[in-house]
Amino acid sequence: MHHSFRLLLLLLTVLPGITAPLAQEKLNSLSFLTEEYPPFNFTRDGKVQGIAVDLLLSAAALEGQSISHESIRVYPWTRAYAMALRGHNMVLFSTTRTAERESLFHWVGPIAPMRIVLIAPRQRHIRINSLADLKDKRIGVVTNDIGEEVLAQLGLADQLQSNASADLLLKMMARGRIDLWAYEETVAKWLIKESGMSFDDFEVVYLLRDAELYYAFSRDVPEALRVQLQHALDTLKTPLADATSGWATITQKYLQ
């Protein structure tokens, strides 16, 4: 009897210490980092929004949790990427998942498919049939972006003009200061339209890589939180009775 009583006291003492960390494992305890990468994540009227933002907030709500727009911080990609690599309890999005980055983060997604392409002014009549055709081309890339990584791996590092601003690279291409711009196709089209130009004046001349966008979690984030978000994302992608899904509704909202 005395032994059972002492065991009960011990369990009452130890269990709170075990269960407390689990109770504290909430998605809103993480730091969310993103960049201007429309339509996936961008700022308008001082509010961060986009496909990846809406998916994140909707997924948290499915798990009975709340993530505020204000808790998502927007930085230039180079800074956000460095913070996610070195920081604790970080989530970086939207991040292209590649073999080279695989071991640097834990991954939740995918958010959406994407295409890394080379874009040129249509009036230049640039034709790229193989990588050999790139040998004399000046190519603009966003620093630490997947486009820069792919082209550097192909041995073209000396031809790259790197800048933290995708908007500046677009202007450089329009003014003939670079021949090609390596970027995600959907995002590039959005930025061209937002700049007041027409994509009819440009063209995709080469596909560098098909890939997918993910939420990249710093490796110290508890597995339970990654599982929560992955489960909720999978639920959002599940077709409803009308054959649509939460993921499709959110995506179409920005791609119409």
CSV table of C-alpha atoms in Angstrom, one decimal:
chain,number,residue,atom,x,y,z
A,1,MET,CA,0.0,0.0,0.0
A,2,HIS,CA,2.8,2.4,1.0
A,3,HIS,CA,4.7,1.4,-2.1
A,4,SER,CA,1.7,2.2,-4.4
A,5,PHE,CA,1.2,5.5,-2.7
A,6,ARG,CA,4.9,6.5,-3.2
A,7,LEU,CA,4.7,5.4,-6.8
A,8,LEU,CA,1.6,7.6,-7.3
A,9,LEU,CA,3.4,10.6,-5.8
A,10,LEU,CA,6.4,10.0,-8.1
A,11,LEU,CA,4.2,9.8,-11.2
A,12,LEU,CA,2.4,13.0,-10.2
A,13,THR,CA,5.8,14.7,-9.9
A,14,VAL,CA,7.4,13.4,-13.1
A,15,LEU,CA,4.4,13.5,-15.5
A,16,PRO,CA,4.0,17.3,-15.6
A,17,GLY,CA,7.6,17.6,-16.7
A,18,ILE,CA,7.0,15.1,-19.5
A,19,THR,CA,3.7,16.4,-20.7
A,20,ALA,CA,4.4,20.2,-20.4
A,21,PRO,CA,6.7,20.3,-23.5
A,22,LEU,CA,4.1,18.5,-25.5
A,23,ALA,CA,1.4,20.9,-24.5
A,24,GLN,CA,3.6,23.8,-25.5
A,25,GLU,CA,4.3,22.4,-29.0
A,26,LYS,CA,2.1,24.9,-31.0
A,27,LEU,CA,2.6,26.1,-34.5
A,28,ASN,CA,2.4,29.7,-33.4
A,29,SER,CA,5.5,29.2,-31.2
A,30,LEU,CA,7.6,29.1,-34.5
A,31,SER,CA,9.1,32.0,-36.3
A,32,PHE,CA,7.8,32.2,-39.9
A,33,LEU,CA,10.0,33.8,-42.5
A,34,THR,CA,9.1,34.6,-46.1
A,35,GLU,CA,10.0,36.9,-49.0
A,36,GLU,CA,8.3,38.8,-51.8
A,37,TYR,CA,7.5,35.9,-54.1
A,38,PRO,CA,4.0,36.5,-55.6
A,39,PRO,CA,1.6,34.9,-55.9
A,40,PHE,CA,2.9,32.5,-53.3
A,41,ASN,CA,3.9,35.1,-50.7
A,42,PHE,CA,3.9,38.8,-50.9
A,43,THR,CA,2.8,42.0,-49.1
A,44,ARG,CA,0.0,44.2,-50.2
A,45,ASP,CA,-1.4,47.2,-48.2
A,46,GLY,CA,1.0,46.3,-45.4
A,47,LYS,CA,-0.4,42.7,-45.1
A,48,VAL,CA,1.4,39.5,-46.0
A,49,GLN,CA,-0.7,37.2,-48.2
A,50,GLY,CA,-0.5,34.7,-51.0
A,51,ILE,CA,-1.1,31.0,-51.7
A,52,ALA,CA,1.5,29.8,-49.2
A,53,VAL,CA,0.3,32.3,-46.5
A,54,ASP,CA,-3.4,31.3,-46.9
A,55,LEU,CA,-2.5,27.6,-46.9
A,56,LEU,CA,-0.4,28.0,-43.7
A,57,LEU,CA,-3.2,29.9,-41.9
A,58,SER,CA,-5.9,27.5,-43.0
A,59,ALA,CA,-3.8,24.5,-42.1
A,60,ALA,CA,-3.2,25.9,-38.6
A,61,ALA,CA,-6.9,26.5,-38.2
A,62,LEU,CA,-7.7,22.9,-39.1
A,63,GLU,CA,-5.4,21.9,-36.2
A,64,GLY,CA,-7.3,24.2,-33.9
A,65,GLN,CA,-4.5,26.7,-33.8
A,66,SER,CA,-4.0,30.3,-34.8
A,67,ILE,CA,-1.2,31.9,-36.7
A,68,SER,CA,-1.5,35.7,-37.3
A,69,HIS,CA,-0.4,37.6,-40.4
A,70,GLU,CA,1.7,39.7,-38.2
A,71,SER,CA,3.7,36.8,-37.0
A,72,ILE,CA,5.0,36.2,-40.6
A,73,ARG,CA,8.1,38.3,-41.2
A,74,VAL,CA,9.1,39.4,-44.7
A,75,TYR,CA,12.8,39.7,-45.6
A,76,PRO,CA,14.9,39.7,-48.8
A,77,TRP,CA,15.4,36.1,-49.7
A,78,THR,CA,19.2,36.0,-49.0
A,79,ARG,CA,18.6,37.2,-45.4
A,80,ALA,CA,15.6,35.0,-44.7
A,81,TYR,CA,17.5,31.9,-46.1
A,82,ALA,CA,20.5,32.7,-43.8
A,83,MET,CA,18.2,33.2,-40.8
A,84,ALA,CA,16.5,29.8,-41.4
A,85,LEU,CA,19.8,28.0,-41.7
A,86,ARG,CA,21.3,29.5,-38.5
A,87,GLY,CA,18.2,30.2,-36.4
A,88,HIS,CA,16.1,28.1,-34.1
A,89,ASN,CA,12.4,27.1,-34.6
A,90,MET,CA,12.3,28.7,-38.0
A,91,VAL,CA,10.0,28.0,-40.9
A,92,LEU,CA,11.0,29.5,-44.3
A,93,PHE,CA,8.6,29.6,-47.3
A,94,SER,CA,8.1,29.2,-50.2
A,95,THR,CA,11.3,27.2,-50.6
A,96,THR,CA,12.2,25.0,-53.5
A,97,ARG,CA,13.0,21.5,-52.4
A,98,THR,CA,16.2,20.2,-54.0
A,99,ALA,CA,18.7,17.4,-53.5
A,100,GLU,CA,21.3,20.0,-52.5
A,101,ARG,CA,19.0,21.5,-49.8
A,102,GLU,CA,17.5,18.2,-48.6
A,103,SER,CA,19.6,17.8,-45.5
A,104,LEU,CA,19.6,21.4,-44.5
A,105,PHE,CA,15.9,21.5,-43.5
A,106,HIS,CA,12.9,19.3,-42.7
A,107,TRP,CA,10.2,19.7,-45.3
A,108,VAL,CA,6.4,20.0,-45.2
A,109,GLY,CA,4.4,20.3,-48.4
A,110,PRO,CA,4.4,20.5,-51.3
A,111,ILE,CA,2.8,24.0,-51.5
A,112,ALA,CA,2.7,24.0,-55.3
A,113,PRO,CA,4.6,22.9,-58.4
A,114,MET,CA,7.0,25.4,-60.0
A,115,ARG,CA,9.2,25.9,-63.1
A,116,ILE,CA,12.6,27.5,-63.1
A,117,VAL,CA,13.0,29.1,-66.5
A,118,LEU,CA,15.2,31.4,-68.5
A,119,ILE,CA,13.3,34.5,-69.8
A,120,ALA,CA,14.4,36.9,-72.5
A,121,PRO,CA,12.9,40.0,-74.2
A,122,ARG,CA,11.0,38.7,-77.2
A,123,GLN,CA,12.5,41.3,-79.6
A,124,ARG,CA,16.0,39.9,-78.9
A,125,HIS,CA,15.0,36.6,-80.6
A,126,ILE,CA,17.2,34.6,-78.3
A,127,ARG,CA,17.1,30.8,-78.9
A,128,ILE,CA,18.5,28.4,-76.4
A,129,ASN,CA,18.4,24.8,-77.6
A,130,SER,CA,21.1,23.4,-75.3
A,131,LEU,CA,23.3,24.6,-72.5
A,132,ALA,CA,26.0,25.3,-75.0
A,133,ASP,CA,23.9,28.2,-76.3
A,134,LEU,CA,24.4,29.9,-72.9
A,135,LYS,CA,28.1,30.3,-73.0
A,136,ASP,CA,28.2,33.9,-74.1
A,137,LYS,CA,25.0,35.1,-72.3
A,138,ARG,CA,24.7,37.4,-69.3
A,139,ILE,CA,22.2,35.8,-66.9
A,140,GLY,CA,20.5,37.6,-64.0
A,141,VAL,CA,19.8,35.6,-60.9
A,142,VAL,CA,18.5,36.3,-57.4
A,143,THR,CA,21.2,35.7,-54.8
A,144,ASN,CA,20.9,32.2,-53.2
A,145,ASP,CA,17.8,31.5,-55.3
A,146,ILE,CA,17.3,28.1,-56.9
A,147,GLY,CA,18.1,29.6,-60.3
A,148,GLU,CA,21.5,30.7,-59.2
A,149,GLU,CA,22.2,27.3,-57.6
A,150,VAL,CA,21.2,25.4,-60.8
A,151,LEU,CA,23.2,27.5,-63.1
A,152,ALA,CA,26.3,27.5,-60.9
A,153,GLN,CA,26.1,23.7,-60.8
A,154,LEU,CA,26.1,23.7,-64.6
A,155,GLY,CA,29.4,25.5,-64.6
A,156,LEU,CA,28.0,28.9,-65.5
A,157,ALA,CA,28.9,30.8,-62.4
A,158,ASP,CA,31.1,33.3,-64.2
A,159,GLN,CA,28.2,34.4,-66.4
A,160,LEU,CA,25.8,35.1,-63.6
A,161,GLN,CA,24.9,38.6,-62.4
A,162,SER,CA,23.5,38.1,-58.9
A,163,ASN,CA,21.3,40.6,-57.1
A,164,ALA,CA,19.0,40.4,-54.1
A,165,SER,CA,16.1,42.1,-56.0
A,166,ALA,CA,14.1,40.3,-58.6
A,167,ASP,CA,12.5,43.6,-59.5
A,168,LEU,CA,15.9,45.1,-60.3
A,169,LEU,CA,16.8,42.1,-62.4
A,170,LEU,CA,13.6,42.5,-64.4
A,171,LYS,CA,14.5,46.1,-65.1
A,172,MET,CA,18.1,45.1,-66.1
A,173,MET,CA,16.7,42.6,-68.6
A,174,ALA,CA,14.2,45.1,-70.1
A,175,ARG,CA,17.1,47.6,-70.5
A,176,GLY,CA,19.4,45.1,-72.1
A,177,ARG,CA,21.9,45.0,-69.3
A,178,ILE,CA,21.5,41.2,-69.0
A,179,ASP,CA,20.5,38.8,-71.8
A,180,LEU,CA,18.5,36.3,-69.7
A,181,TRP,CA,16.7,36.2,-66.3
A,182,ALA,CA,16.5,32.9,-64.4
A,183,TYR,CA,13.5,32.8,-62.2
A,184,GLU,CA,10.3,30.9,-61.4
A,185,GLU,CA,7.9,31.3,-64.3
A,186,THR,CA,4.6,32.2,-62.4
A,187,VAL,CA,6.4,34.6,-60.2
A,188,ALA,CA,8.2,36.3,-63.1
A,189,LYS,CA,4.9,36.7,-65.0
A,190,TRP,CA,3.3,38.3,-61.9
A,191,LEU,CA,6.2,40.7,-61.4
A,192,ILE,CA,6.2,41.7,-65.1
A,193,LYS,CA,2.5,42.5,-64.9
A,194,GLU,CA,2.9,44.5,-61.6
A,195,SER,CA,5.7,46.5,-63.1
A,196,GLY,CA,3.4,47.8,-65.8
A,197,MET,CA,4.9,45.7,-68.6
A,198,SER,CA,3.3,42.9,-70.6
A,199,PHE,CA,4.6,39.3,-70.6
A,200,ASP,CA,3.8,39.4,-74.4
A,201,ASP,CA,7.1,41.4,-74.7
A,202,PHE,CA,9.0,38.5,-73.1
A,203,GLU,CA,9.3,34.8,-73.6
A,204,VAL,CA,10.5,31.7,-71.9
A,205,VAL,CA,13.4,30.4,-73.9
A,206,TYR,CA,14.6,27.5,-71.7
A,207,LEU,CA,13.4,25.3,-68.9
A,208,LEU,CA,16.1,24.8,-66.3
A,209,ARG,CA,14.2,22.6,-63.8
A,210,ASP,CA,10.7,21.4,-62.7
A,211,ALA,CA,10.4,21.4,-58.9
A,212,GLU,CA,8.0,22.0,-56.0
A,213,LEU,CA,7.7,24.6,-53.3
A,214,TYR,CA,7.7,23.6,-49.6
A,215,TYR,CA,7.8,25.0,-46.1
A,216,ALA,CA,11.4,24.5,-44.9
A,217,PHE,CA,11.6,23.9,-41.2
A,218,SER,CA,14.9,24.4,-39.3
A,219,ARG,CA,16.1,21.0,-38.1
A,220,ASP,CA,15.5,21.7,-34.4
A,221,VAL,CA,11.7,22.1,-34.9
A,222,PRO,CA,9.9,19.3,-33.0
A,223,GLU,CA,8.6,16.5,-35.3
A,224,ALA,CA,5.2,16.8,-33.8
A,225,LEU,CA,4.8,20.3,-35.2
A,226,ARG,CA,5.9,19.2,-38.7
A,227,VAL,CA,3.4,16.3,-38.5
A,228,GLN,CA,0.6,18.6,-37.5
A,229,LEU,CA,1.1,20.9,-40.5
A,230,GLN,CA,1.7,18.1,-43.0
A,231,HIS,CA,-1.5,16.4,-41.9
A,232,ALA,CA,-3.5,19.6,-42.2
A,233,LEU,CA,-2.1,20.3,-45.7
A,234,ASP,CA,-3.0,16.9,-46.8
A,235,THR,CA,-6.5,17.4,-45.5
A,236,LEU,CA,-6.7,20.7,-47.5
A,237,LYS,CA,-5.8,18.9,-50.7
A,238,THR,CA,-8.4,16.2,-50.2
A,239,PRO,CA,-11.3,16.7,-52.6
A,240,LEU,CA,-14.7,17.6,-51.1
A,241,ALA,CA,-18.1,16.5,-52.2
A,242,ASP,CA,-18.1,19.0,-55.1
A,243,ALA,CA,-14.7,17.6,-56.3
A,244,THR,CA,-12.9,20.8,-55.3
A,245,SER,CA,-10.5,21.2,-52.3
A,246,GLY,CA,-9.4,23.9,-49.9
A,247,TRP,CA,-6.0,23.9,-51.6
A,248,ALA,CA,-7.5,24.3,-55.1
A,249,THR,CA,-9.8,27.1,-53.9
A,250,ILE,CA,-6.9,29.0,-52.4
A,251,THR,CA,-4.7,28.5,-55.4
A,252,GLN,CA,-7.3,29.6,-57.9
A,253,LYS,CA,-8.0,32.8,-55.9
A,254,TYR,CA,-4.5,34.1,-56.8
A,255,LEU,CA,-4.0,32.5,-60.2
A,256,GLN,CA,-7.2,33.7,-61.9
